Coordinates of C-alpha atoms and ligand atoms in Angstrom, one line a residue:
M3 CA -7.0 -9.8 20.2
L4 CA -7.2 -12.4 17.4
S5 CA -6.9 -16.2 17.7
R6 CA -3.7 -17.5 16.1
E7 CA -5.9 -19.2 13.5
D8 CA -7.6 -16.0 12.5
N9 CA -4.3 -14.1 12.6
D10 CA -3.0 -16.6 10.0
V11 CA -6.1 -16.2 7.9
L12 CA -5.6 -12.5 7.6
C13 CA -1.8 -12.4 7.4
R14 CA -0.9 -15.3 5.1
V15 CA -1.3 -14.6 1.4
G16 CA 0.4 -17.5 -0.5
P17 CA -1.4 -19.5 -3.1
G18 CA -4.2 -21.6 -1.8
T19 CA -4.5 -19.7 1.5
P20 CA -7.8 -17.9 2.4
G21 CA -6.1 -14.5 2.6
G22 CA -4.3 -15.3 -0.6
T23 CA -7.6 -16.1 -2.3
L24 CA -9.0 -12.7 -1.3
M25 CA -5.9 -10.9 -2.5
R26 CA -5.9 -12.7 -5.8
R27 CA -9.3 -11.1 -6.7
F28 CA -7.7 -7.6 -6.9
W29 CA -5.3 -5.7 -9.2
H30 CA -2.0 -4.9 -7.4
P31 CA 0.8 -2.5 -7.8
V32 CA 3.8 -4.5 -8.9
C33 CA 6.4 -1.8 -9.4
T34 CA 6.6 1.9 -10.1
S35 CA 6.8 3.1 -13.7
A36 CA 10.1 4.7 -12.8
Q37 CA 11.5 1.2 -12.1
L38 CA 11.1 0.4 -15.8
P39 CA 12.4 3.7 -17.0
H40 CA 12.6 3.2 -20.8
P41 CA 11.9 0.7 -23.6
D42 CA 14.1 -2.4 -23.5
C43 CA 15.5 -1.4 -20.0
A44 CA 16.6 -4.1 -17.5
P45 CA 13.8 -6.4 -16.4
L46 CA 12.7 -6.5 -12.8
R47 CA 12.1 -9.4 -10.5
V48 CA 8.8 -9.0 -8.6
R49 CA 7.6 -10.9 -5.6
L50 CA 3.8 -10.7 -5.1
L51 CA 1.7 -12.8 -2.8
G52 CA 4.4 -15.4 -2.2
E53 CA 5.1 -16.0 -5.9
D54 CA 7.8 -14.7 -8.3
Y55 CA 7.4 -12.8 -11.5
V56 CA 9.3 -10.7 -14.0
A57 CA 8.2 -7.3 -15.3
F58 CA 9.8 -5.8 -18.4
R59 CA 9.1 -2.9 -20.8
D60 CA 9.4 -3.9 -24.4
T61 CA 10.7 -2.0 -27.4
A62 CA 7.3 -0.2 -27.9
G63 CA 7.1 0.8 -24.2
Q64 CA 4.5 -1.9 -23.4
V65 CA 4.9 -3.5 -20.0
G66 CA 4.8 -7.3 -19.7
F67 CA 4.3 -9.3 -16.5
L68 CA 5.2 -13.0 -16.7
E69 CA 6.0 -15.8 -14.3
E70 CA 9.7 -15.4 -13.4
L71 CA 10.9 -18.9 -14.5
C72 CA 11.1 -19.6 -18.2
M73 CA 8.4 -22.1 -19.4
H74 CA 11.1 -24.1 -21.2
R75 CA 13.3 -25.3 -18.3
G76 CA 12.9 -22.7 -15.6
A77 CA 15.8 -20.3 -16.0
S78 CA 15.0 -16.9 -14.5
L79 CA 13.8 -14.4 -17.1
A80 CA 14.9 -11.6 -14.9
L81 CA 18.4 -12.4 -16.3
G82 CA 17.1 -12.3 -19.8
R83 CA 17.7 -10.0 -22.8
V84 CA 15.0 -7.4 -23.4
E85 CA 15.1 -6.6 -27.1
E86 CA 13.2 -6.4 -30.4
G87 CA 9.7 -6.6 -29.0
G88 CA 10.1 -9.2 -26.2
I89 CA 12.1 -10.8 -23.4
R90 CA 14.5 -13.6 -24.4
C91 CA 15.7 -16.3 -22.0
L92 CA 19.5 -16.6 -21.8
Y93 CA 19.5 -20.3 -21.5
H94 CA 18.2 -21.5 -24.9
G95 CA 17.0 -18.2 -26.3
W96 CA 13.2 -18.7 -26.2
K97 CA 11.6 -15.3 -26.6
F98 CA 8.3 -14.0 -25.2
S99 CA 6.1 -11.0 -26.0
A100 CA 4.5 -8.8 -23.3
S101 CA 1.2 -10.6 -23.9
G102 CA 2.9 -14.0 -23.5
A103 CA 3.1 -15.0 -27.2
V104 CA 6.0 -17.4 -27.8
L105 CA 7.9 -15.6 -30.5
E106 CA 10.9 -17.9 -31.0
T107 CA 12.2 -21.2 -29.7
P108 CA 15.7 -21.5 -31.4
N109 CA 16.5 -25.0 -30.1
H110 CA 13.3 -26.3 -31.7
A111 CA 12.8 -24.1 -34.7
D112 CA 9.5 -25.5 -35.9
P113 CA 7.2 -22.4 -36.0
K114 CA 4.1 -24.5 -35.4
Y115 CA 5.5 -25.5 -32.0
A116 CA 5.9 -21.9 -30.9
A117 CA 2.5 -20.9 -32.2
R118 CA 0.8 -23.7 -30.1
M119 CA 2.5 -22.4 -26.8
K120 CA 1.5 -19.5 -24.6
A121 CA 3.8 -18.2 -21.8
P122 CA 2.2 -17.5 -18.4
A123 CA 1.6 -13.8 -18.8
F124 CA -0.8 -11.7 -16.7
P125 CA -3.1 -8.6 -17.4
V126 CA -1.1 -5.4 -16.9
R127 CA -2.0 -1.7 -16.7
E128 CA 0.1 1.3 -16.1
E129 CA -1.7 4.1 -14.3
G130 CA -0.7 7.0 -12.0
G131 CA 3.0 6.2 -12.2
I132 CA 2.5 2.6 -11.1
V133 CA 2.5 -0.7 -13.0
W134 CA -0.5 -2.9 -11.9
A135 CA -1.1 -6.5 -12.6
Y136 CA -3.8 -9.1 -12.0
V137 CA -2.7 -12.6 -11.1
G138 CA -6.0 -14.2 -10.0
P139 CA -8.4 -16.5 -11.9
I140 CA -8.9 -14.9 -15.3
E141 CA -12.6 -15.6 -15.4
L142 CA -12.9 -13.4 -12.3
L143 CA -10.9 -10.5 -13.7
P144 CA -12.5 -7.3 -12.1
A145 CA -12.8 -3.8 -13.6
F146 CA -9.7 -1.8 -12.9
S147 CA -10.3 0.6 -9.9
R148 CA -9.2 4.2 -10.5
Y149 CA -8.0 6.4 -7.7
A150 CA -8.1 10.2 -7.5
F151 CA -4.3 10.4 -7.8
M152 CA -4.4 8.9 -11.3
D153 CA -6.1 12.1 -12.5
A154 CA -3.4 14.4 -10.9
E155 CA -1.0 16.2 -13.1
P156 CA 2.4 14.4 -13.0
A157 CA 4.1 17.5 -11.6
H158 CA 1.6 17.5 -8.7
R159 CA 2.2 13.9 -7.8
V160 CA 5.1 11.8 -6.3
V161 CA 5.1 8.0 -6.3
L162 CA 7.4 6.1 -4.0
R163 CA 7.8 2.4 -3.2
I164 CA 9.4 1.3 0.0
N165 CA 10.0 -2.4 0.6
V166 CA 9.7 -3.3 4.3
S167 CA 10.5 -6.8 5.8
C168 CA 7.4 -7.4 7.8
N169 CA 3.8 -8.6 7.2
Y170 CA 1.5 -6.2 5.4
L171 CA -1.1 -6.2 8.1
Q172 CA 1.2 -4.6 10.7
L173 CA 1.7 -1.6 8.3
V174 CA -2.0 -1.5 7.4
E175 CA -3.0 -1.3 11.1
G176 CA -0.5 1.5 11.7
G177 CA -2.2 3.4 9.0
E178 CA -5.7 3.0 10.5
D179 CA -4.6 4.0 14.0
S180 CA -5.1 7.7 14.5
S181 CA -4.0 7.6 18.2
H182 CA -0.4 6.8 17.3
V183 CA -0.1 10.0 15.2
G184 CA 0.1 12.3 18.2
V185 CA 2.6 10.0 20.0
L186 CA 4.9 8.1 17.6
H187 CA 5.1 11.2 15.3
T188 CA 5.2 13.7 18.2
N189 CA 8.0 15.8 16.7
M190 CA 5.8 16.6 13.7
A191 CA 2.4 16.3 15.3
R192 CA 3.0 18.3 18.4
P193 CA 5.9 20.7 18.0
G194 CA 6.6 22.2 21.5
W195 CA 5.7 19.0 23.2
K196 CA 8.9 19.1 25.3
D197 CA 7.8 22.3 27.1
N198 CA 4.1 21.2 27.2
D199 CA 3.5 23.9 24.7
F200 CA 1.6 23.4 21.4
T201 CA 2.0 25.3 18.2
P202 CA 0.6 23.6 15.1
N203 CA 3.2 22.4 12.6
P204 CA 3.0 24.8 9.7
D205 CA 4.3 22.3 7.1
V206 CA 1.3 21.8 4.7
V207 CA 2.8 18.7 3.2
N208 CA 3.2 16.8 6.5
P209 CA 0.5 14.2 7.1
A210 CA 1.5 14.0 10.8
A211 CA 0.8 17.7 11.4
L212 CA -2.1 17.7 13.8
A213 CA -4.4 20.6 14.6
S214 CA -4.8 19.5 18.2
K215 CA -2.6 18.0 21.0
D216 CA -5.4 15.8 22.2
L217 CA -3.9 12.3 22.7
E218 CA -7.2 10.4 23.2
P219 CA -9.2 10.9 20.1
A220 CA -12.8 9.6 20.1
L221 CA -13.3 7.3 17.1
K222 CA -16.4 6.8 15.0
I223 CA -16.6 4.3 12.2
E224 CA -19.0 3.8 9.3
E225 CA -19.0 0.9 6.9
T226 CA -18.8 1.8 3.2
A227 CA -18.7 0.0 -0.1
F228 CA -14.9 0.2 -0.2
G229 CA -14.4 -1.0 3.4
F230 CA -15.0 1.7 6.0
Q231 CA -14.3 5.3 6.9
Y232 CA -13.6 6.5 10.4
V233 CA -13.2 9.8 12.1
A234 CA -10.8 10.7 14.9
L235 CA -12.4 13.6 16.9
R236 CA -9.9 15.6 19.0
K237 CA -10.7 18.5 21.4
T238 CA -9.5 21.9 20.3
H239 CA -9.1 25.1 22.3
K240 CA -12.3 26.5 20.8
P241 CA -15.4 25.4 22.8
G242 CA -18.0 23.6 20.7
V243 CA -15.4 22.7 17.9
R244 CA -13.5 19.5 17.5
N245 CA -10.9 18.6 15.0
A246 CA -12.0 15.8 12.7
R247 CA -9.6 13.6 10.8
V248 CA -11.4 11.3 8.4
V249 CA -9.5 8.3 7.0
P250 CA -10.8 5.5 4.7
F251 CA -9.8 1.9 4.7
I252 CA -10.0 0.5 1.2
V253 CA -10.1 -3.4 1.1
P254 CA -7.7 -5.1 1.0
Y255 CA -4.8 -2.8 2.1
G256 CA -5.4 0.8 1.1
R257 CA -5.8 4.1 2.9
I258 CA -5.7 7.8 2.3
I259 CA -4.1 10.1 4.9
P260 CA -4.7 13.8 4.8
A261 CA -2.0 16.5 5.0
P262 CA -3.1 20.2 5.0
A263 CA -2.4 20.6 1.2
F264 CA -1.9 17.1 -0.1
L265 CA -3.3 13.6 0.1
F266 CA -1.2 10.5 0.8
T267 CA -2.6 7.3 -0.8
V268 CA -0.9 4.4 0.8
L269 CA -1.1 0.8 -0.5
E270 CA 0.6 -2.0 1.5
V271 CA 1.1 -4.7 -1.1
P272 CA 2.2 -8.1 0.3
Q273 CA 5.3 -9.5 -1.4
D274 CA 4.8 -12.6 0.8
D275 CA 3.9 -13.3 4.5
T276 CA 6.9 -11.4 5.9
H277 CA 7.7 -8.7 3.2
T278 CA 5.6 -5.8 2.0
S279 CA 6.0 -3.2 -0.7
T280 CA 4.5 0.1 0.6
Y281 CA 3.4 2.4 -2.2
I282 CA 3.0 6.0 -1.2
V283 CA 1.4 8.4 -3.7
V284 CA 1.3 12.1 -2.7
H285 CA -0.9 14.4 -4.8
G286 CA -2.5 17.8 -4.5
E287 CA -3.3 21.0 -6.2
T288 CA 0.2 22.4 -6.4
P289 CA 3.6 21.0 -7.6
I290 CA 5.5 18.7 -5.3
T291 CA 8.9 17.1 -5.6
E292 CA 10.2 13.7 -4.8
E293 CA 13.1 15.2 -2.8
K294 CA 10.6 17.0 -0.5
I295 CA 8.7 13.8 0.2
I296 CA 11.8 11.7 0.7
E297 CA 13.0 14.2 3.2
L298 CA 9.7 14.4 5.0
L299 CA 9.5 10.6 5.3
G300 CA 13.1 10.5 6.7
L301 CA 14.3 8.4 3.7
N302 CA 17.0 10.9 2.5
D303 CA 19.8 8.8 4.0
P304 CA 21.2 5.6 2.5
R305 CA 21.2 4.0 6.0
Y306 CA 17.4 4.1 5.9
Y307 CA 16.5 3.7 2.2
N308 CA 18.1 2.4 -0.9
R309 CA 16.7 4.5 -3.7
K310 CA 17.8 2.1 -6.4
D311 CA 16.0 -1.0 -5.2
C312 CA 13.4 0.9 -3.0
T313 CA 14.3 -1.1 0.1
F314 CA 14.0 0.2 3.7
T315 CA 17.4 -0.6 5.0
A316 CA 17.3 0.3 8.7
S317 CA 17.4 -2.8 11.0
W318 CA 18.3 -4.0 14.5
A319 CA 21.9 -4.2 13.3
D320 CA 22.3 -0.6 14.5
T321 CA 19.0 -0.3 16.4
F322 CA 17.4 1.4 13.4
G323 CA 19.8 4.3 13.6
Q324 CA 18.1 5.4 16.8
N325 CA 19.9 8.3 18.4
R326 CA 19.5 8.2 22.2
E327 CA 21.2 11.5 22.7
L328 CA 18.8 13.2 20.3
M329 CA 15.9 11.7 22.4
K330 CA 16.2 14.5 24.9
E331 CA 14.6 16.8 22.3
N332 CA 13.2 14.3 19.7
W333 CA 10.5 11.8 20.8
T334 CA 11.7 8.7 18.9
G335 CA 15.4 9.5 18.2
L336 CA 14.5 8.4 14.6
R337 CA 13.8 10.6 11.6
G338 CA 10.7 11.3 9.5
V339 CA 7.2 9.8 9.3
E340 CA 7.9 6.7 7.2
V341 CA 11.1 5.8 9.1
E342 CA 9.1 5.9 12.3
D343 CA 6.2 3.8 10.9
A344 CA 8.4 1.2 9.2
T345 CA 10.6 0.9 12.2
I346 CA 7.6 0.2 14.5
G347 CA 6.3 -2.4 11.9
L348 CA 9.7 -4.1 11.9
S349 CA 9.9 -4.0 15.7
Q350 CA 6.7 -6.1 15.9
G351 CA 8.7 -8.9 14.2
P352 CA 8.2 -10.5 10.7
L353 CA 4.6 -11.6 11.5
Y354 CA 3.1 -10.4 14.8
D355 CA 1.0 -12.9 16.8
R356 CA -2.1 -10.8 17.7
S357 CA -3.2 -13.4 20.3
R358 CA -0.8 -11.6 22.7
E359 CA -2.1 -8.0 22.4
H360 CA -4.3 -5.9 24.7
L361 CA -6.6 -3.6 22.9
V362 CA -8.3 -0.4 24.1
P363 CA -11.1 1.7 22.6
A364 CA -8.6 3.8 20.6
D365 CA -7.8 0.6 18.6
Q366 CA -11.4 0.4 17.3
A367 CA -10.4 1.2 13.7
V368 CA -7.7 -1.5 13.8
V369 CA -10.3 -4.0 15.0
R370 CA -12.6 -2.9 12.2
V371 CA -9.9 -3.5 9.6
R372 CA -9.7 -7.1 10.7
R373 CA -13.4 -7.6 10.8
V374 CA -13.9 -6.1 7.3
L375 CA -10.9 -8.2 5.9
M376 CA -12.3 -11.4 7.6
E377 CA -15.7 -10.8 6.0
S378 CA -14.0 -10.2 2.6
V379 CA -11.9 -13.4 2.9
K380 CA -15.2 -15.3 3.6
R381 CA -16.8 -13.7 0.6
A382 CA -13.9 -14.5 -1.6
M383 CA -13.8 -18.1 -0.4
E384 CA -17.5 -18.4 -1.4
D385 CA -16.8 -16.8 -4.8
K386 CA -18.7 -13.7 -3.8
Q387 CA -17.8 -10.1 -4.4
P388 CA -15.5 -8.7 -1.7
A389 CA -15.8 -5.0 -0.7
A390 CA -14.1 -2.5 -3.0
L391 CA -13.6 -4.9 -5.8
G392 CA -14.0 -3.3 -9.2
L393 CA -15.3 0.0 -7.7
D394 CA -14.4 3.4 -9.1
L395 CA -12.4 4.8 -6.1
R396 CA -11.9 8.4 -7.4
G397 CA -14.4 9.7 -4.9
V398 CA -12.5 8.1 -1.9
S399 CA -10.6 10.8 0.0
A400 CA -9.5 11.9 3.5
C401 CA -9.7 15.2 5.4
D402 CA -8.6 17.1 8.5
A403 CA -11.2 19.7 9.3
Q404 CA -12.9 21.6 12.2
L405 CA -16.3 20.2 13.1
E406 CA -18.9 22.1 15.1
D407 CA -20.8 20.1 17.8
G408 CA -24.0 18.8 16.3
A409 CA -22.6 18.7 12.7
N410 CA -22.4 15.3 11.0
W411 CA -18.8 14.1 10.4
Q412 CA -20.0 12.0 7.4
D413 CA -20.9 15.3 5.6
L414 CA -17.2 16.2 5.5
L415 CA -16.7 13.8 2.6
P416 CA -20.0 13.4 0.8
S417 CA -18.3 11.6 -2.0
H418 CA -17.9 8.6 0.3
R419 CA -21.7 8.4 0.5
Q420 CA -21.9 8.6 -3.3
T421 CA -19.5 5.8 -3.6
V422 CA -21.8 3.8 -1.3
E423 CA -24.9 4.8 -3.3
A424 CA -23.2 3.9 -6.6
Q425 CA -22.4 0.5 -5.3
E426 CA -26.0 0.0 -4.0
S427 CA -27.5 0.8 -7.3
A428 CA -25.0 -1.5 -9.0
D429 CA -26.0 -4.2 -6.6
A430 CA -29.7 -3.6 -7.2
R431 CA -29.1 -4.0 -11.0
R432 CA -27.4 -7.3 -10.5
Ligands
LIG504 S1 15.1 -22.4 -19.9 FE1 14.5 -20.6 -21.0 S2 15.0 -21.1 -23.0 FE2 15.5 -22.9 -22.0
LIG505 FE1 2.4 6.7 11.3

């Protein structure tokens, strides 16, 4: 349970809020590279942390990220012309480069005037099929954090964005909640559940395919430099062996979920207090297609997902497309992992009041998310370094493995320790 005040601290991300102060210390995904498909393509409106921006790709292929409203008199640049090395406002023709240089001001043609001005442009990077921007105080600009998926071959990687109309923390908490996997995702986690029979799901791409039908995993948590890692230990049919699923939480909203042959890196980026852009990046050692992932997630139906604007479209208007007849065989009457997760997030309302909940030991990792975020908010408010900021995250991973009694679960992912040690030696040098 959280007090309403603390709930607001963690959930609200607008300018000037404590949570927004934390968020503004980090680089954020702002769109997929595919949403700006070619030079001089249509610009994109982007909402991030309660503020509006425009992203565009100039003639040379460089991405620019500016405040949405033109610095002259506030027309939206998302309606502008993208041409000849910049974005041009429709209203009076002022033109801006990707770095924010004012290139032309046709209704005030004095070149010295344009040279004196600078449009509000923000640092941008394009990595791993995602456009990232930094909108925080420029004097605190952190090193760019690399993830393992950025080194994957493009054919071995799929990047998806799904806009969901609820607060980011609901979606984050769903991701750090191992005990829901065997229940909400029953169809994929425990095939044969209807007949109390268990045969592991053979789909090596499915992150909800569990190796055990144990519904009451024991959780163990360890703090790390990037946030924390936790393990969910489930009984198996072999004596002395448990199934161990290790998942990291990366401040402020990241996680990695293991599937047998792929990793799912998931980033829940707040658009504002009641809207989130979920970025899911799947990568592994073998080729994978977007069609396969879209189907697995249940998004291969326009009633659930608009592939053009990346919006999750299911709603209460048709009870999220839930099929009660199907529920005789199918646990949720819904379809696919993401449809189930996003539907549950939406069902909690736009911004859930956690002063009303009743937690149990299986919710320990969810509680830890809040604690780590609260500490990070405090550090950011004191101008100190929050967890994960500026770290190289390529060693952060996840796994689903068998663990013999007496073995150390932390040894399953030694790179997490190394990330901790790298941070400690960096701290010592400071
Ligand atoms: S408002 Fe953009 S040029 Fe005037
Ligand atoms: Fe889930």
